[in-house]
mmCIF file with all atom_site columns, C-alpha atoms in Angstrom:
data_model
loop_
_atom_site.group_PDB
_atom_site.id
_atom_site.type_symbol
_atom_site.label_atom_id
_atom_site.label_alt_id
_atom_site.label_comp_id
_atom_site.label_asym_id
_atom_site.label_entity_id
_atom_site.label_seq_id
_atom_site.pdbx_PDB_ins_code
_atom_site.Cartn_x
_atom_site.Cartn_y
_atom_site.Cartn_z
_atom_site.occupancy
_atom_site.B_iso_or_equiv
_atom_site.pdbx_formal_charge
_atom_site.auth_seq_id
_atom_site.auth_comp_id
_atom_site.auth_asym_id
_atom_site.auth_atom_id
_atom_site.pdbx_PDB_model_num
ATOM 1   C CA . UNK A 1 1   ? 146.236 156.303 14.652 1.00 69.00 ? 1   UNK A CA 1
ATOM 2   C CA . UNK A 1 2   ? 146.284 152.850 16.274 1.00 75.00 ? 2   UNK A CA 1
ATOM 3   C CA . UNK A 1 3   ? 142.773 151.440 15.822 1.00 81.00 ? 3   UNK A CA 1
ATOM 4   C CA . UNK A 1 4   ? 143.525 148.399 17.959 1.00 87.00 ? 4   UNK A CA 1
ATOM 5   C CA . UNK A 1 5   ? 144.430 150.690 20.844 1.00 86.00 ? 5   UNK A CA 1
ATOM 6   C CA . UNK A 1 6   ? 141.309 152.781 20.166 1.00 88.00 ? 6   UNK A CA 1
ATOM 7   C CA . UNK A 1 7   ? 139.111 149.699 20.356 1.00 90.00 ? 7   UNK A CA 1
ATOM 8   C CA . UNK A 1 8   ? 140.640 148.489 23.628 1.00 91.00 ? 8   UNK A CA 1
ATOM 9   C CA . UNK A 1 9   ? 140.427 152.003 25.074 1.00 91.00 ? 9   UNK A CA 1
ATOM 10  C CA . UNK A 1 10  ? 136.763 152.290 24.116 1.00 92.00 ? 10  UNK A CA 1
ATOM 11  C CA . UNK A 1 11  ? 135.991 148.976 25.804 1.00 93.00 ? 11  UNK A CA 1
ATOM 12  C CA . UNK A 1 12  ? 137.779 150.101 28.975 1.00 93.00 ? 12  UNK A CA 1
ATOM 13  C CA . UNK A 1 13  ? 135.984 153.454 29.043 1.00 93.00 ? 13  UNK A CA 1
ATOM 14  C CA . UNK A 1 14  ? 132.590 151.868 28.409 1.00 94.00 ? 14  UNK A CA 1
ATOM 15  C CA . UNK A 1 15  ? 133.009 149.910 31.633 1.00 93.00 ? 15  UNK A CA 1
ATOM 16  C CA . UNK A 1 16  ? 133.040 153.264 33.481 1.00 92.00 ? 16  UNK A CA 1
ATOM 17  C CA . UNK A 1 17  ? 129.808 154.493 31.857 1.00 94.00 ? 17  UNK A CA 1
ATOM 18  C CA . UNK A 1 18  ? 127.562 153.001 34.601 1.00 95.00 ? 18  UNK A CA 1
ATOM 19  C CA . UNK A 1 19  ? 129.427 155.078 37.209 1.00 94.00 ? 19  UNK A CA 1
ATOM 20  C CA . UNK A 1 20  ? 128.912 158.200 35.111 1.00 94.00 ? 20  UNK A CA 1
ATOM 21  C CA . UNK A 1 21  ? 125.212 157.415 34.716 1.00 95.00 ? 21  UNK A CA 1
ATOM 22  C CA . UNK A 1 22  ? 124.819 156.874 38.471 1.00 95.00 ? 22  UNK A CA 1
ATOM 23  C CA . UNK A 1 23  ? 126.477 160.232 39.163 1.00 94.00 ? 23  UNK A CA 1
ATOM 24  C CA . UNK A 1 24  ? 124.290 161.931 36.584 1.00 95.00 ? 24  UNK A CA 1
ATOM 25  C CA . UNK A 1 25  ? 120.939 160.368 37.458 1.00 95.00 ? 25  UNK A CA 1
ATOM 26  C CA . UNK A 1 26  ? 121.236 160.730 41.250 1.00 96.00 ? 26  UNK A CA 1
ATOM 27  C CA . UNK A 1 27  ? 122.499 164.311 41.067 1.00 95.00 ? 27  UNK A CA 1
ATOM 28  C CA . UNK A 1 28  ? 119.652 165.272 38.700 1.00 95.00 ? 28  UNK A CA 1
ATOM 29  C CA . UNK A 1 29  ? 117.079 163.514 40.915 1.00 96.00 ? 29  UNK A CA 1
ATOM 30  C CA . UNK A 1 30  ? 118.161 165.009 44.245 1.00 95.00 ? 30  UNK A CA 1
ATOM 31  C CA . UNK A 1 31  ? 118.990 168.348 42.638 1.00 95.00 ? 31  UNK A CA 1
ATOM 32  C CA . UNK A 1 32  ? 115.508 168.487 41.134 1.00 93.00 ? 32  UNK A CA 1
ATOM 33  C CA . UNK A 1 33  ? 113.851 167.775 44.480 1.00 95.00 ? 33  UNK A CA 1
ATOM 34  C CA . UNK A 1 34  ? 115.958 170.446 46.164 1.00 95.00 ? 34  UNK A CA 1
ATOM 35  C CA . UNK A 1 35  ? 115.197 172.887 43.331 1.00 94.00 ? 35  UNK A CA 1
ATOM 36  C CA . UNK A 1 36  ? 111.467 172.424 43.903 1.00 92.00 ? 36  UNK A CA 1
ATOM 37  C CA . UNK A 1 37  ? 111.959 173.333 47.562 1.00 94.00 ? 37  UNK A CA 1
ATOM 38  C CA . UNK A 1 38  ? 114.134 176.335 46.710 1.00 94.00 ? 38  UNK A CA 1
ATOM 39  C CA . UNK A 1 39  ? 111.753 177.688 44.066 1.00 92.00 ? 39  UNK A CA 1
ATOM 40  C CA . UNK A 1 40  ? 108.812 177.251 46.458 1.00 90.00 ? 40  UNK A CA 1
ATOM 41  C CA . UNK A 1 41  ? 110.672 179.367 49.008 1.00 92.00 ? 41  UNK A CA 1
ATOM 42  C CA . UNK A 1 42  ? 111.639 181.839 46.287 1.00 91.00 ? 42  UNK A CA 1
ATOM 43  C CA . UNK A 1 43  ? 108.047 182.539 45.199 1.00 87.00 ? 43  UNK A CA 1
ATOM 44  C CA . UNK A 1 44  ? 106.423 182.089 48.610 1.00 84.00 ? 44  UNK A CA 1
ATOM 45  C CA . UNK A 1 45  ? 106.182 185.803 49.332 1.00 82.00 ? 45  UNK A CA 1
ATOM 46  C CA . UNK A 1 46  ? 107.805 185.310 52.735 1.00 88.00 ? 46  UNK A CA 1
ATOM 47  C CA . UNK A 1 47  ? 110.692 187.743 53.027 1.00 91.00 ? 47  UNK A CA 1
ATOM 48  C CA . UNK A 1 48  ? 112.964 185.411 54.984 1.00 93.00 ? 48  UNK A CA 1
ATOM 49  C CA . UNK A 1 49  ? 112.323 182.289 52.927 1.00 92.00 ? 49  UNK A CA 1
ATOM 50  C CA . UNK A 1 50  ? 112.688 184.229 49.704 1.00 92.00 ? 50  UNK A CA 1
ATOM 51  C CA . UNK A 1 51  ? 115.908 185.831 50.968 1.00 93.00 ? 51  UNK A CA 1
ATOM 52  C CA . UNK A 1 52  ? 117.385 182.449 51.873 1.00 94.00 ? 52  UNK A CA 1
ATOM 53  C CA . UNK A 1 53  ? 116.470 181.092 48.425 1.00 93.00 ? 53  UNK A CA 1
ATOM 54  C CA . UNK A 1 54  ? 118.042 184.109 46.713 1.00 93.00 ? 54  UNK A CA 1
ATOM 55  C CA . UNK A 1 55  ? 121.218 183.650 48.759 1.00 95.00 ? 55  UNK A CA 1
ATOM 56  C CA . UNK A 1 56  ? 121.390 179.937 47.949 1.00 94.00 ? 56  UNK A CA 1
ATOM 57  C CA . UNK A 1 57  ? 120.942 180.571 44.229 1.00 94.00 ? 57  UNK A CA 1
ATOM 58  C CA . UNK A 1 58  ? 123.553 183.349 44.269 1.00 94.00 ? 58  UNK A CA 1
ATOM 59  C CA . UNK A 1 59  ? 126.158 181.208 46.037 1.00 94.00 ? 59  UNK A CA 1
ATOM 60  C CA . UNK A 1 60  ? 125.804 178.085 43.926 1.00 93.00 ? 60  UNK A CA 1
ATOM 61  C CA . UNK A 1 61  ? 125.443 179.923 40.611 1.00 92.00 ? 61  UNK A CA 1
ATOM 62  C CA . UNK A 1 62  ? 128.205 182.373 41.402 1.00 92.00 ? 62  UNK A CA 1
ATOM 63  C CA . UNK A 1 63  ? 130.971 179.986 42.506 1.00 92.00 ? 63  UNK A CA 1
ATOM 64  C CA . UNK A 1 64  ? 132.734 177.330 40.391 1.00 93.00 ? 64  UNK A CA 1
ATOM 65  C CA . UNK A 1 65  ? 131.468 173.775 40.688 1.00 92.00 ? 65  UNK A CA 1
ATOM 66  C CA . UNK A 1 66  ? 135.027 172.520 41.102 1.00 92.00 ? 66  UNK A CA 1
ATOM 67  C CA . UNK A 1 67  ? 135.514 174.623 44.244 1.00 93.00 ? 67  UNK A CA 1
ATOM 68  C CA . UNK A 1 68  ? 132.146 173.489 45.609 1.00 93.00 ? 68  UNK A CA 1
ATOM 69  C CA . UNK A 1 69  ? 133.161 169.859 45.069 1.00 93.00 ? 69  UNK A CA 1
ATOM 70  C CA . UNK A 1 70  ? 136.497 170.362 46.818 1.00 92.00 ? 70  UNK A CA 1
ATOM 71  C CA . UNK A 1 71  ? 134.785 172.090 49.748 1.00 91.00 ? 71  UNK A CA 1
ATOM 72  C CA . UNK A 1 72  ? 132.351 169.189 50.141 1.00 91.00 ? 72  UNK A CA 1
ATOM 73  C CA . UNK A 1 73  ? 134.972 166.472 49.713 1.00 89.00 ? 73  UNK A CA 1
ATOM 74  C CA . UNK A 1 74  ? 137.788 167.997 51.762 1.00 88.00 ? 74  UNK A CA 1
ATOM 75  C CA . UNK A 1 75  ? 135.914 170.472 53.941 1.00 86.00 ? 75  UNK A CA 1
ATOM 76  C CA . UNK A 1 76  ? 133.086 168.550 55.605 1.00 83.00 ? 76  UNK A CA 1
ATOM 77  C CA . UNK A 1 77  ? 135.506 166.318 57.502 1.00 80.00 ? 77  UNK A CA 1
ATOM 78  C CA . UNK A 1 78  ? 136.961 169.399 59.203 1.00 84.00 ? 78  UNK A CA 1
ATOM 79  C CA . UNK A 1 79  ? 133.810 169.771 61.329 1.00 83.00 ? 79  UNK A CA 1
ATOM 80  C CA . UNK A 1 80  ? 133.614 167.472 64.328 1.00 81.00 ? 80  UNK A CA 1
ATOM 81  C CA . UNK A 1 81  ? 129.828 167.624 64.402 1.00 83.00 ? 81  UNK A CA 1
ATOM 82  C CA . UNK A 1 82  ? 129.841 165.940 60.985 1.00 83.00 ? 82  UNK A CA 1
ATOM 83  C CA . UNK A 1 83  ? 132.858 163.678 61.457 1.00 83.00 ? 83  UNK A CA 1
ATOM 84  C CA . UNK A 1 84  ? 131.374 162.117 64.605 1.00 83.00 ? 84  UNK A CA 1
ATOM 85  C CA . UNK A 1 85  ? 127.777 161.958 63.378 1.00 84.00 ? 85  UNK A CA 1
ATOM 86  C CA . UNK A 1 86  ? 125.861 159.145 61.697 1.00 84.00 ? 86  UNK A CA 1
ATOM 87  C CA . UNK A 1 87  ? 126.361 160.947 58.357 1.00 81.00 ? 87  UNK A CA 1
ATOM 88  C CA . UNK A 1 88  ? 130.126 160.516 58.297 1.00 83.00 ? 88  UNK A CA 1
ATOM 89  C CA . UNK A 1 89  ? 130.178 156.903 56.949 1.00 84.00 ? 89  UNK A CA 1
ATOM 90  C CA . UNK A 1 90  ? 128.357 158.287 53.914 1.00 85.00 ? 90  UNK A CA 1
ATOM 91  C CA . UNK A 1 91  ? 130.021 161.684 53.548 1.00 85.00 ? 91  UNK A CA 1
ATOM 92  C CA . UNK A 1 92  ? 133.524 160.217 53.603 1.00 86.00 ? 92  UNK A CA 1
ATOM 93  C CA . UNK A 1 93  ? 132.758 158.313 50.393 1.00 89.00 ? 93  UNK A CA 1
ATOM 94  C CA . UNK A 1 94  ? 133.954 160.119 47.220 1.00 90.00 ? 94  UNK A CA 1
ATOM 95  C CA . UNK A 1 95  ? 130.872 159.045 45.252 1.00 92.00 ? 95  UNK A CA 1
ATOM 96  C CA . UNK A 1 96  ? 128.485 160.502 47.850 1.00 92.00 ? 96  UNK A CA 1
ATOM 97  C CA . UNK A 1 97  ? 130.451 163.767 47.997 1.00 92.00 ? 97  UNK A CA 1
ATOM 98  C CA . UNK A 1 98  ? 130.443 164.046 44.208 1.00 93.00 ? 98  UNK A CA 1
ATOM 99  C CA . UNK A 1 99  ? 126.692 163.436 43.992 1.00 94.00 ? 99  UNK A CA 1
ATOM 100 C CA . UNK A 1 100 ? 126.033 165.893 46.833 1.00 94.00 ? 100 UNK A CA 1
ATOM 101 C CA . UNK A 1 101 ? 128.087 168.685 45.269 1.00 94.00 ? 101 UNK A CA 1
ATOM 102 C CA . UNK A 1 102 ? 126.572 168.125 41.812 1.00 95.00 ? 102 UNK A CA 1
ATOM 103 C CA . UNK A 1 103 ? 123.047 168.085 43.262 1.00 95.00 ? 103 UNK A CA 1
ATOM 104 C CA . UNK A 1 104 ? 123.591 171.258 45.307 1.00 95.00 ? 104 UNK A CA 1
ATOM 105 C CA . UNK A 1 105 ? 124.963 173.061 42.268 1.00 94.00 ? 105 UNK A CA 1
ATOM 106 C CA . UNK A 1 106 ? 122.282 172.027 39.781 1.00 95.00 ? 106 UNK A CA 1
ATOM 107 C CA . UNK A 1 107 ? 119.561 172.863 42.323 1.00 95.00 ? 107 UNK A CA 1
ATOM 108 C CA . UNK A 1 108 ? 120.545 176.533 42.162 1.00 93.00 ? 108 UNK A CA 1
ATOM 109 C CA . UNK A 1 109 ? 120.339 176.671 38.381 1.00 94.00 ? 109 UNK A CA 1
ATOM 110 C CA . UNK A 1 110 ? 117.221 174.500 38.156 1.00 94.00 ? 110 UNK A CA 1
ATOM 111 C CA . UNK A 1 111 ? 115.369 176.622 40.720 1.00 93.00 ? 111 UNK A CA 1
ATOM 112 C CA . UNK A 1 112 ? 115.855 179.714 38.565 1.00 92.00 ? 112 UNK A CA 1
ATOM 113 C CA . UNK A 1 113 ? 114.773 177.792 35.465 1.00 93.00 ? 113 UNK A CA 1
ATOM 114 C CA . UNK A 1 114 ? 111.600 176.653 37.230 1.00 91.00 ? 114 UNK A CA 1
ATOM 115 C CA . UNK A 1 115 ? 110.947 180.173 38.505 1.00 91.00 ? 115 UNK A CA 1
ATOM 116 C CA . UNK A 1 116 ? 111.125 181.432 34.925 1.00 89.00 ? 116 UNK A CA 1
ATOM 117 C CA . UNK A 1 117 ? 108.603 178.783 33.925 1.00 88.00 ? 117 UNK A CA 1
ATOM 118 C CA . UNK A 1 118 ? 106.257 179.815 36.726 1.00 85.00 ? 118 UNK A CA 1
ATOM 119 C CA . UNK A 1 119 ? 106.457 183.478 35.724 1.00 85.00 ? 119 UNK A CA 1
ATOM 120 C CA . UNK A 1 120 ? 105.563 182.494 32.153 1.00 83.00 ? 120 UNK A CA 1
ATOM 121 C CA . UNK A 1 121 ? 102.164 181.199 33.258 1.00 82.00 ? 121 UNK A CA 1
ATOM 122 C CA . UNK A 1 122 ? 99.458  183.659 32.290 1.00 79.00 ? 122 UNK A CA 1
ATOM 123 C CA . UNK A 1 123 ? 97.697  185.318 35.269 1.00 79.00 ? 123 UNK A CA 1
ATOM 124 C CA . UNK A 1 124 ? 94.404  184.814 33.410 1.00 80.00 ? 124 UNK A CA 1
ATOM 125 C CA . UNK A 1 125 ? 94.761  181.037 33.680 1.00 78.00 ? 125 UNK A CA 1
ATOM 126 C CA . UNK A 1 126 ? 95.337  181.303 37.435 1.00 78.00 ? 126 UNK A CA 1
ATOM 127 C CA . UNK A 1 127 ? 92.327  183.613 37.803 1.00 79.00 ? 127 UNK A CA 1
ATOM 128 C CA . UNK A 1 128 ? 90.196  181.186 35.788 1.00 81.00 ? 128 UNK A CA 1
ATOM 129 C CA . UNK A 1 129 ? 91.240  178.299 38.067 1.00 78.00 ? 129 UNK A CA 1
ATOM 130 C CA . UNK A 1 130 ? 90.353  180.326 41.156 1.00 79.00 ? 130 UNK A CA 1
ATOM 131 C CA . UNK A 1 131 ? 87.040  181.412 39.672 1.00 80.00 ? 131 UNK A CA 1
ATOM 132 C CA . UNK A 1 132 ? 85.838  177.809 39.408 1.00 78.00 ? 132 UNK A CA 1
ATOM 133 C CA . UNK A 1 133 ? 86.835  177.108 43.016 1.00 76.00 ? 133 UNK A CA 1
ATOM 134 C CA . UNK A 1 134 ? 90.089  175.180 42.602 1.00 76.00 ? 134 UNK A CA 1
ATOM 135 C CA . UNK A 1 135 ? 92.101  174.773 45.793 1.00 74.00 ? 135 UNK A CA 1
ATOM 136 C CA . UNK A 1 136 ? 95.707  175.924 45.857 1.00 71.00 ? 136 UNK A CA 1
ATOM 137 C CA . UNK A 1 137 ? 97.148  172.410 45.617 1.00 76.00 ? 137 UNK A CA 1
ATOM 138 C CA . UNK A 1 138 ? 94.774  171.393 42.831 1.00 79.00 ? 138 UNK A CA 1
ATOM 139 C CA . UNK A 1 139 ? 95.566  174.548 40.877 1.00 80.00 ? 139 UNK A CA 1
ATOM 140 C CA . UNK A 1 140 ? 99.304  173.878 41.179 1.00 78.00 ? 140 UNK A CA 1
ATOM 141 C CA . UNK A 1 141 ? 98.903  170.236 40.148 1.00 77.00 ? 141 UNK A CA 1
ATOM 142 C CA . UNK A 1 142 ? 96.568  170.753 37.194 1.00 77.00 ? 142 UNK A CA 1
ATOM 143 C CA . UNK A 1 143 ? 97.338  174.279 35.954 1.00 80.00 ? 143 UNK A CA 1
ATOM 144 C CA . UNK A 1 144 ? 100.505 175.874 37.276 1.00 80.00 ? 144 UNK A CA 1
ATOM 145 C CA . UNK A 1 145 ? 102.959 172.948 37.342 1.00 80.00 ? 145 UNK A CA 1
ATOM 146 C CA . UNK A 1 146 ? 102.211 171.484 33.870 1.00 82.00 ? 146 UNK A CA 1
ATOM 147 C CA . UNK A 1 147 ? 102.343 174.864 32.125 1.00 82.00 ? 147 UNK A CA 1
ATOM 148 C CA . UNK A 1 148 ? 105.432 176.036 34.017 1.00 85.00 ? 148 UNK A CA 1
ATOM 149 C CA . UNK A 1 149 ? 107.285 172.788 33.315 1.00 85.00 ? 149 UNK A CA 1
ATOM 150 C CA . UNK A 1 150 ? 106.426 173.049 29.616 1.00 86.00 ? 150 UNK A CA 1
ATOM 151 C CA . UNK A 1 151 ? 107.879 176.571 29.484 1.00 86.00 ? 151 UNK A CA 1
ATOM 152 C CA . UNK A 1 152 ? 110.954 175.581 31.494 1.00 88.00 ? 152 UNK A CA 1
ATOM 153 C CA . UNK A 1 153 ? 111.730 172.390 29.564 1.00 89.00 ? 153 UNK A CA 1
ATOM 154 C CA . UNK A 1 154 ? 114.003 173.872 26.828 1.00 88.00 ? 154 UNK A CA 1
ATOM 155 C CA . UNK A 1 155 ? 116.233 175.601 29.379 1.00 90.00 ? 155 UNK A CA 1
ATOM 156 C CA . UNK A 1 156 ? 116.094 172.606 31.719 1.00 92.00 ? 156 UNK A CA 1
ATOM 157 C CA . UNK A 1 157 ? 117.277 170.282 28.949 1.00 92.00 ? 157 UNK A CA 1
ATOM 158 C CA . UNK A 1 158 ? 120.357 172.468 28.565 1.00 92.00 ? 158 UNK A CA 1
ATOM 159 C CA . UNK A 1 159 ? 121.022 172.229 32.307 1.00 93.00 ? 159 UNK A CA 1
ATOM 160 C CA . UNK A 1 160 ? 120.728 168.433 32.145 1.00 94.00 ? 160 UNK A CA 1
ATOM 161 C CA . UNK A 1 161 ? 123.299 168.259 29.348 1.00 94.00 ? 161 UNK A CA 1
ATOM 162 C CA . UNK A 1 162 ? 125.626 170.518 31.327 1.00 93.00 ? 162 UNK A CA 1
ATOM 163 C CA . UNK A 1 163 ? 125.269 168.206 34.325 1.00 94.00 ? 163 UNK A CA 1
ATOM 164 C CA . UNK A 1 164 ? 126.253 165.206 32.223 1.00 94.00 ? 164 UNK A CA 1
ATOM 165 C CA . UNK A 1 165 ? 129.440 167.024 31.227 1.00 93.00 ? 165 UNK A CA 1
ATOM 166 C CA . UNK A 1 166 ? 129.992 168.208 34.796 1.00 93.00 ? 166 UNK A CA 1
ATOM 167 C CA . UNK A 1 167 ? 130.245 164.612 36.017 1.00 93.00 ? 167 UNK A CA 1
ATOM 168 C CA . UNK A 1 168 ? 133.755 164.670 34.544 1.00 92.00 ? 168 UNK A CA 1
ATOM 169 C CA . UNK A 1 169 ? 134.844 166.784 37.533 1.00 92.00 ? 169 UNK A CA 1
ATOM 170 C CA . UNK A 1 170 ? 134.147 163.855 39.859 1.00 92.00 ? 170 UNK A CA 1
ATOM 171 C CA . UNK A 1 171 ? 137.436 162.329 38.714 1.00 89.00 ? 171 UNK A CA 1
ATOM 172 C CA . UNK A 1 172 ? 139.218 165.040 40.715 1.00 89.00 ? 172 UNK A CA 1
ATOM 173 C CA . UNK A 1 173 ? 137.801 163.592 43.942 1.00 88.00 ? 173 UNK A CA 1
ATOM 174 C CA . UNK A 1 174 ? 138.841 160.029 43.012 1.00 86.00 ? 174 UNK A CA 1
ATOM 175 C CA . UNK A 1 175 ? 135.569 158.843 41.471 1.00 89.00 ? 175 UNK A CA 1
ATOM 176 C CA . UNK A 1 176 ? 136.521 156.637 38.536 1.00 89.00 ? 176 UNK A CA 1
ATOM 177 C CA . UNK A 1 177 ? 133.938 157.598 35.959 1.00 91.00 ? 177 UNK A CA 1
ATOM 178 C CA . UNK A 1 178 ? 134.696 157.974 32.230 1.00 92.00 ? 178 UNK A CA 1
ATOM 179 C CA . UNK A 1 179 ? 137.042 160.955 32.534 1.00 92.00 ? 179 UNK A CA 1
ATOM 180 C CA . UNK A 1 180 ? 138.826 159.510 35.570 1.00 91.00 ? 180 UNK A CA 1
ATOM 181 C CA . UNK A 1 181 ? 139.471 156.209 33.793 1.00 92.00 ? 181 UNK A CA 1
ATOM 182 C CA . UNK A 1 182 ? 140.628 158.156 30.724 1.00 93.00 ? 182 UNK A CA 1
ATOM 183 C CA . UNK A 1 183 ? 143.164 160.094 32.783 1.00 92.00 ? 183 UNK A CA 1
ATOM 184 C CA . UNK A 1 184 ? 144.425 156.863 34.317 1.00 91.00 ? 184 UNK A CA 1
ATOM 185 C CA . UNK A 1 185 ? 144.859 155.333 30.853 1.00 91.00 ? 185 UNK A CA 1
ATOM 186 C CA . UNK A 1 186 ? 146.772 158.412 29.707 1.00 92.00 ? 186 UNK A CA 1
ATOM 187 C CA . UNK A 1 187 ? 149.135 158.156 32.675 1.00 91.00 ? 187 UNK A CA 1
ATOM 188 C CA . UNK A 1 188 ? 149.846 154.550 31.675 1.00 90.00 ? 188 UNK A CA 1
ATOM 189 C CA . UNK A 1 189 ? 150.072 154.896 27.893 1.00 86.00 ? 189 UNK A CA 1
ATOM 190 C CA . UNK A 1 190 ? 150.920 158.610 27.330 1.00 86.00 ? 190 UNK A CA 1
ATOM 191 C CA . UNK A 1 191 ? 148.479 158.608 24.398 1.00 89.00 ? 191 UNK A CA 1
ATOM 192 C CA . UNK A 1 192 ? 146.330 161.625 25.156 1.00 89.00 ? 192 UNK A CA 1
ATOM 193 C CA . UNK A 1 193 ? 144.756 162.093 21.735 1.00 90.00 ? 193 UNK A CA 1
ATOM 194 C CA . UNK A 1 194 ? 143.339 158.596 21.327 1.00 90.00 ? 194 UNK A CA 1
ATOM 195 C CA . UNK A 1 195 ? 142.065 158.267 24.896 1.00 92.00 ? 195 UNK A CA 1
ATOM 196 C CA . UNK A 1 196 ? 140.310 161.637 25.035 1.00 92.00 ? 196 UNK A CA 1
ATOM 197 C CA . UNK A 1 197 ? 138.880 161.053 21.554 1.00 92.00 ? 197 UNK A CA 1
ATOM 198 C CA . UNK A 1 198 ? 137.178 157.890 22.821 1.00 93.00 ? 198 UNK A CA 1
ATOM 199 C CA . UNK A 1 199 ? 135.947 159.719 25.941 1.00 93.00 ? 199 UNK A CA 1
ATOM 200 C CA . UNK A 1 200 ? 134.548 162.574 23.827 1.00 94.00 ? 200 UNK A CA 1
ATOM 201 C CA . UNK A 1 201 ? 132.657 160.106 21.626 1.00 94.00 ? 201 UNK A CA 1
ATOM 202 C CA . UNK A 1 202 ? 131.077 158.503 24.702 1.00 95.00 ? 202 UNK A CA 1
ATOM 203 C CA . UNK A 1 203 ? 129.938 161.878 26.075 1.00 95.00 ? 203 UNK A CA 1
ATOM 204 C CA . UNK A 1 204 ? 128.593 162.894 22.655 1.00 95.00 ? 204 UNK A CA 1
ATOM 205 C CA . UNK A 1 205 ? 126.520 159.714 22.413 1.00 95.00 ? 205 UNK A CA 1
ATOM 206 C CA . UNK A 1 206 ? 125.176 160.089 25.961 1.00 95.00 ? 206 UNK A CA 1
ATOM 207 C CA . UNK A 1 207 ? 124.230 163.728 25.393 1.00 94.00 ? 207 UNK A CA 1
ATOM 208 C CA . UNK A 1 208 ? 122.627 162.870 22.049 1.00 95.00 ? 208 UNK A CA 1
ATOM 209 C CA . UNK A 1 209 ? 120.415 160.291 23.774 1.00 95.00 ? 209 UNK A CA 1
ATOM 210 C CA . UNK A 1 210 ? 119.502 162.801 26.497 1.00 93.00 ? 210 UNK A CA 1
ATOM 211 C CA . UNK A 1 211 ? 118.624 165.512 23.974 1.00 92.00 ? 211 UNK A CA 1
ATOM 212 C CA . UNK A 1 212 ? 116.519 163.119 21.921 1.00 93.00 ? 212 UNK A CA 1
ATOM 213 C CA . UNK A 1 213 ? 114.646 162.046 25.044 1.00 92.00 ? 213 UNK A CA 1
ATOM 214 C CA . UNK A 1 214 ? 114.012 165.648 26.076 1.00 90.00 ? 214 UNK A CA 1
ATOM 215 C CA . UNK A 1 215 ? 112.871 166.514 22.536 1.00 88.00 ? 215 UNK A CA 1
ATOM 216 C CA . UNK A 1 216 ? 110.377 163.646 22.611 1.00 90.00 ? 216 UNK A CA 1
ATOM 217 C CA . UNK A 1 217 ? 109.116 164.807 26.017 1.00 86.00 ? 217 UNK A CA 1
ATOM 218 C CA . UNK A 1 218 ? 108.707 168.378 24.776 1.00 83.00 ? 218 UNK A CA 1
ATOM 219 C CA . UNK A 1 219 ? 106.917 167.105 21.672 1.00 83.00 ? 219 UNK A CA 1
ATOM 220 C CA . UNK A 1 220 ? 104.460 165.068 23.711 1.00 82.00 ? 220 UNK A CA 1
ATOM 221 C CA . UNK A 1 221 ? 103.760 167.919 26.144 1.00 76.00 ? 221 UNK A CA 1
ATOM 222 C CA . UNK A 1 222 ? 103.086 170.442 23.359 1.00 73.00 ? 222 UNK A CA 1
ATOM 223 C CA . UNK A 1 223 ? 100.670 168.233 21.427 1.00 67.00 ? 223 UNK A CA 1
ATOM 224 C CA . UNK A 1 224 ? 97.822  170.693 21.955 1.00 61.00 ? 224 UNK A CA 1
ATOM 225 C CA . UNK A 1 225 ? 99.759  173.468 20.208 1.00 62.00 ? 225 UNK A CA 1
ATOM 226 C CA . UNK A 1 226 ? 100.026 171.596 16.928 1.00 61.00 ? 226 UNK A CA 1
ATOM 227 C CA . UNK A 1 227 ? 97.295  172.268 14.421 1.00 55.00 ? 227 UNK A CA 1
ATOM 228 C CA . UNK A 1 228 ? 94.912  169.411 13.797 1.00 55.00 ? 228 UNK A CA 1
ATOM 229 C CA . UNK A 1 229 ? 95.140  167.926 10.297 1.00 56.00 ? 229 UNK A CA 1
ATOM 230 C CA . UNK A 1 230 ? 92.619  169.417 7.923  1.00 58.00 ? 230 UNK A CA 1
ATOM 231 C CA . UNK A 1 231 ? 90.213  166.991 6.216  1.00 61.00 ? 231 UNK A CA 1
ATOM 232 C CA . UNK A 1 232 ? 90.779  166.480 2.520  1.00 57.00 ? 232 UNK A CA 1
ATOM 233 C CA . UNK A 1 233 ? 88.283  168.236 0.280  1.00 58.00 ? 233 UNK A CA 1
ATOM 234 C CA . UNK A 1 234 ? 86.375  166.147 -2.193 1.00 50.00 ? 234 UNK A CA 1
#
């Protein structure tokens, strides 16, 4: 094991971490917004909106992310309405296509996670909110959304970690994030073990930070469930 090579490889891969973080953060942000729209349609009670949401979730949960990314990157340019529109300067960029495909995919999973959180809310709490005259928006903001998010957080943290690992697929559409730079180093040095070992360490550290952050968030949101300290008896 050449530790000098490991050190230089780690430095090179660390320079690609900002690209990985941009892919991750933007895909989670836009995917979360889209998931909120999808889950709203899913639980709306409207047959057509609910059917569209079910179809969206089925397609993006049932097909591989790699194929979705290839279809976005290579397929959108096949349509003249897109190629000659104002969107084309953006959609021809590999980074935009990678973020779009990651966001579309995570939205399907996240919508189902959020729907599970909504179903976990007790009907009694909703009835109590209605009985004191809360409007629909106020009830969602102060009762439904906080409780549903608290229930969905453990599963959502798993989805976030999976999305961090899924950013590695962006290298296949020429986005030079950590895995893409690692593959380029391997093609130059033919030292697969050392390069992928450094890449694995970087992903482990990033996921550890994410999990610690989600654990702290879950801890702060479940403060009311922890028993208050009992006073010491004289």
